[in-house]
mmCIF file of C-alpha atoms in Angstrom:
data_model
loop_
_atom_site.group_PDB
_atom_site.id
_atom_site.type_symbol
_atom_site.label_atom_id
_atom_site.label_comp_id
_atom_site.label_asym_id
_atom_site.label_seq_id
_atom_site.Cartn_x
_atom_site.Cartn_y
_atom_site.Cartn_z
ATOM 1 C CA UNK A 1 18.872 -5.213 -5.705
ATOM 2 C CA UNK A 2 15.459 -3.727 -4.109
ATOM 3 C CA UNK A 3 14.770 -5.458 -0.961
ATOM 4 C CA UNK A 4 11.294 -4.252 0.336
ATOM 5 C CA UNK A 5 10.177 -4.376 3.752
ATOM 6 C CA UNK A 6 6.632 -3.507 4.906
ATOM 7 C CA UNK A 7 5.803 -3.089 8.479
ATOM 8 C CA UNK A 8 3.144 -1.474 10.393
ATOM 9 C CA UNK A 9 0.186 -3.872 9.961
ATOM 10 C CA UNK A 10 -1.861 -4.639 12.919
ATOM 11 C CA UNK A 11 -4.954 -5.091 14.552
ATOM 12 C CA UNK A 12 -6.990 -1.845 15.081
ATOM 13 C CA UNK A 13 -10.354 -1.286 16.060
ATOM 14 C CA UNK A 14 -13.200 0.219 13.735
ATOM 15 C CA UNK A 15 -12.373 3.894 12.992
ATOM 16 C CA UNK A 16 -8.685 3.506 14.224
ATOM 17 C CA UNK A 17 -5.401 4.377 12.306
ATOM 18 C CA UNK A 18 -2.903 2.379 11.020
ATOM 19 C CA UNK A 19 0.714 3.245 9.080
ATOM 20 C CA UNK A 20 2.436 1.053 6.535
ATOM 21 C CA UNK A 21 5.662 1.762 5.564
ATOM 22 C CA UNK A 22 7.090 0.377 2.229
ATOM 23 C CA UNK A 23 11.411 0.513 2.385
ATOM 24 C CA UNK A 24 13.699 0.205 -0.065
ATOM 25 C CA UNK A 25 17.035 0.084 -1.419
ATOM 26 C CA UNK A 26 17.069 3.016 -3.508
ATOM 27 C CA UNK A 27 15.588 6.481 -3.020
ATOM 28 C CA UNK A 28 12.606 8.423 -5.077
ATOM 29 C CA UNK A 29 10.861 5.350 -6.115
ATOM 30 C CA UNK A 30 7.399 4.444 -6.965
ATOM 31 C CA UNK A 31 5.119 2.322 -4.490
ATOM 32 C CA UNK A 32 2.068 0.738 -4.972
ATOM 33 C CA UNK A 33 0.287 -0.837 -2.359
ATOM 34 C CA UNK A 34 -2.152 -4.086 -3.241
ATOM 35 C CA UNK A 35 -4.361 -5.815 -0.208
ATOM 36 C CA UNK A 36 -6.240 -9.490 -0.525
ATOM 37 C CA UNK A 37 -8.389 -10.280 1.546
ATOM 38 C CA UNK A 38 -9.761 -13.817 2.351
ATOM 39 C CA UNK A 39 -11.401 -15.273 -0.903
ATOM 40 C CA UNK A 40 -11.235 -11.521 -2.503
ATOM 41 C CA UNK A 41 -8.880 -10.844 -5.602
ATOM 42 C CA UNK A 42 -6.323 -8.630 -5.126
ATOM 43 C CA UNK A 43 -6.749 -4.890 -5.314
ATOM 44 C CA UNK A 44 -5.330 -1.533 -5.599
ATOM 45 C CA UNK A 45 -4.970 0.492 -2.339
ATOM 46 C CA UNK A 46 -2.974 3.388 -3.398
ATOM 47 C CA UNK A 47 0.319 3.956 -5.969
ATOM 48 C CA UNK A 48 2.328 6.864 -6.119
ATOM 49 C CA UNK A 49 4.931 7.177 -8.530
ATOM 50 C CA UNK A 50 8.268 8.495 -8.632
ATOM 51 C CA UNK A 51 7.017 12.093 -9.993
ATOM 52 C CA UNK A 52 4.403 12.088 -6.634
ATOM 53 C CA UNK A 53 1.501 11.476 -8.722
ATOM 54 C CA UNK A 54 -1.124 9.517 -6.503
ATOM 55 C CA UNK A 55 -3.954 7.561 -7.390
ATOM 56 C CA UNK A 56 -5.810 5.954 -4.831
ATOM 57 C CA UNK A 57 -8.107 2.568 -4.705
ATOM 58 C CA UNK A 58 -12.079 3.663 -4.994
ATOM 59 C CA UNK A 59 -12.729 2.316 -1.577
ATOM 60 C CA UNK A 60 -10.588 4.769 0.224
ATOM 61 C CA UNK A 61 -12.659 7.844 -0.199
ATOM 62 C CA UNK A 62 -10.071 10.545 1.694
ATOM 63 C CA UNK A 63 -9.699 7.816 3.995
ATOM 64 C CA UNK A 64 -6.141 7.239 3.294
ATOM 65 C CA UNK A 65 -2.909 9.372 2.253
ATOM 66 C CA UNK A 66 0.598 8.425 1.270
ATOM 67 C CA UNK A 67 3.736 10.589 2.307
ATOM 68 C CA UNK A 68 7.590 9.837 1.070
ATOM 69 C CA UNK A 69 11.029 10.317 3.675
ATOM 70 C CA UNK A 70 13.504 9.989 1.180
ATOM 71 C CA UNK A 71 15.803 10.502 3.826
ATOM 72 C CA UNK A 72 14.891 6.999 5.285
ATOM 73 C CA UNK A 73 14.070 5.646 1.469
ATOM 74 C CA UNK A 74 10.790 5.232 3.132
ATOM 75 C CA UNK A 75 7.107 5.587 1.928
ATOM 76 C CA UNK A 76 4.206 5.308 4.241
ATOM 77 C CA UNK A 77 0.589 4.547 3.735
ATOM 78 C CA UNK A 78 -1.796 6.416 6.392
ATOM 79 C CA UNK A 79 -4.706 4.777 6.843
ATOM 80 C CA UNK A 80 -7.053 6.411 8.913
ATOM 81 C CA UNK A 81 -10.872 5.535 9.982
ATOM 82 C CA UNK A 82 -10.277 2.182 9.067
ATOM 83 C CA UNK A 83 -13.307 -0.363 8.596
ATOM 84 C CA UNK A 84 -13.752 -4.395 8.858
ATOM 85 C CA UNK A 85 -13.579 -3.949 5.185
ATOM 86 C CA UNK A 86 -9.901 -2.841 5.046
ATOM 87 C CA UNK A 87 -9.253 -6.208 7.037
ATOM 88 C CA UNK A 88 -6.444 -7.632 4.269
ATOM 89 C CA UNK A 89 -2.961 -9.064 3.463
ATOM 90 C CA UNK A 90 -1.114 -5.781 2.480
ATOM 91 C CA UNK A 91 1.770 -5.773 0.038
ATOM 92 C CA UNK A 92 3.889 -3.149 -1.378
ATOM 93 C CA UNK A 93 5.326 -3.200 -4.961
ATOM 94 C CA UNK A 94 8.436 -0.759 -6.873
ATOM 95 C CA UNK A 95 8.982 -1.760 -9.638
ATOM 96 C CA UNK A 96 8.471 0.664 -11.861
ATOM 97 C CA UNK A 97 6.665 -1.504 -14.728
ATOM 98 C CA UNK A 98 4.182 -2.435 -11.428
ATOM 99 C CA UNK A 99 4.064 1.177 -11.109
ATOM 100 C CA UNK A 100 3.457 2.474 -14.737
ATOM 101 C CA UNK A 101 0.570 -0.084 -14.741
ATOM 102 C CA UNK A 102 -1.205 0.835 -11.167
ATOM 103 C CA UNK A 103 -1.359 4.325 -12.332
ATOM 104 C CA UNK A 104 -3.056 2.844 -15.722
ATOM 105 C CA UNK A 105 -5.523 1.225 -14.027
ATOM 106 C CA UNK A 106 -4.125 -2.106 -14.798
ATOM 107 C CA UNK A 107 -5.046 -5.410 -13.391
ATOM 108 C CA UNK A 108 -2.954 -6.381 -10.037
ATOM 109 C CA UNK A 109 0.474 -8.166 -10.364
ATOM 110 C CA UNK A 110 0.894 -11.346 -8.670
ATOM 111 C CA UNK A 111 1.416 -11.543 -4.848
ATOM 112 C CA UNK A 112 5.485 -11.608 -4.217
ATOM 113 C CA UNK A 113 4.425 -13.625 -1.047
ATOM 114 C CA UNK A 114 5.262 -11.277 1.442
ATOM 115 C CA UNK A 115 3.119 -8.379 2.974
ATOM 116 C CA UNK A 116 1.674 -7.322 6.321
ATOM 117 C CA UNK A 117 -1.512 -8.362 7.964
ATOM 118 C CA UNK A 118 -3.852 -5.566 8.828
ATOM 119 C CA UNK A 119 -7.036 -6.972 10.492
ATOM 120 C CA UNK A 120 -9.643 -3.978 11.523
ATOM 121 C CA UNK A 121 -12.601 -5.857 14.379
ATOM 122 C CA UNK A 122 -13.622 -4.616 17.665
#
């Protein structure tokens, strides 16, 4: 059984940095990482799948990159220059149907009530 953990959120100032890590169970897996913000749906922030294709949420413009440690059955989410914007609940997702359909630019799956806070403000 996958269990996921996702630590790293945070508060940050405007331009800051911030990593998320996504852990799991396994090793090589796919991640993809949703965020909801307060009276927002939910939206991709970044997938990569087990091949290390990446696709990456509109918003981020080369703000953001994603790096695997399979050693540690880790992926982490850099975020870098953050913005108020980027103020959300962030949650990570493997499974690999979640996966298959991030990359295909489907809708977001439902929230599985976990995540990390990440609040950018000065």
């Amino acid at each position: 059984q996958v269990q996921l953990a996702e630590p790293g959120g945070g508060l940050v100032q405007p331009g800051g940095s911030l990593r998320l890590s996504c852990t799991a169970s396994g090793s090589n897996f796919g991640v993809a990482w949703y965020r909801q913000a307060p009276g927002k749906q939910r939206e991709l922030v970044a997938v990569m799948d087990r091949g290390g294709s990446i696709k990456f949420g509109d918003f981020v413009k080369g703000r953001f990159t994603i790096t695997r440690d399979s050693a540690k059955s880790a992926v982490y989410l850099h975020m870098n220059n953050l913005e108020p914007s980027d103020t959300a609940l962030y949650e990570c997702h493997t499974d690999p149907l979640t996966i298959l359909k991030a990359m295909r630019g489907a809708a977001a799956p439902p929230s599985r009530g976990q995540g990390t806070q990440v609040t950018v403000a000065s």
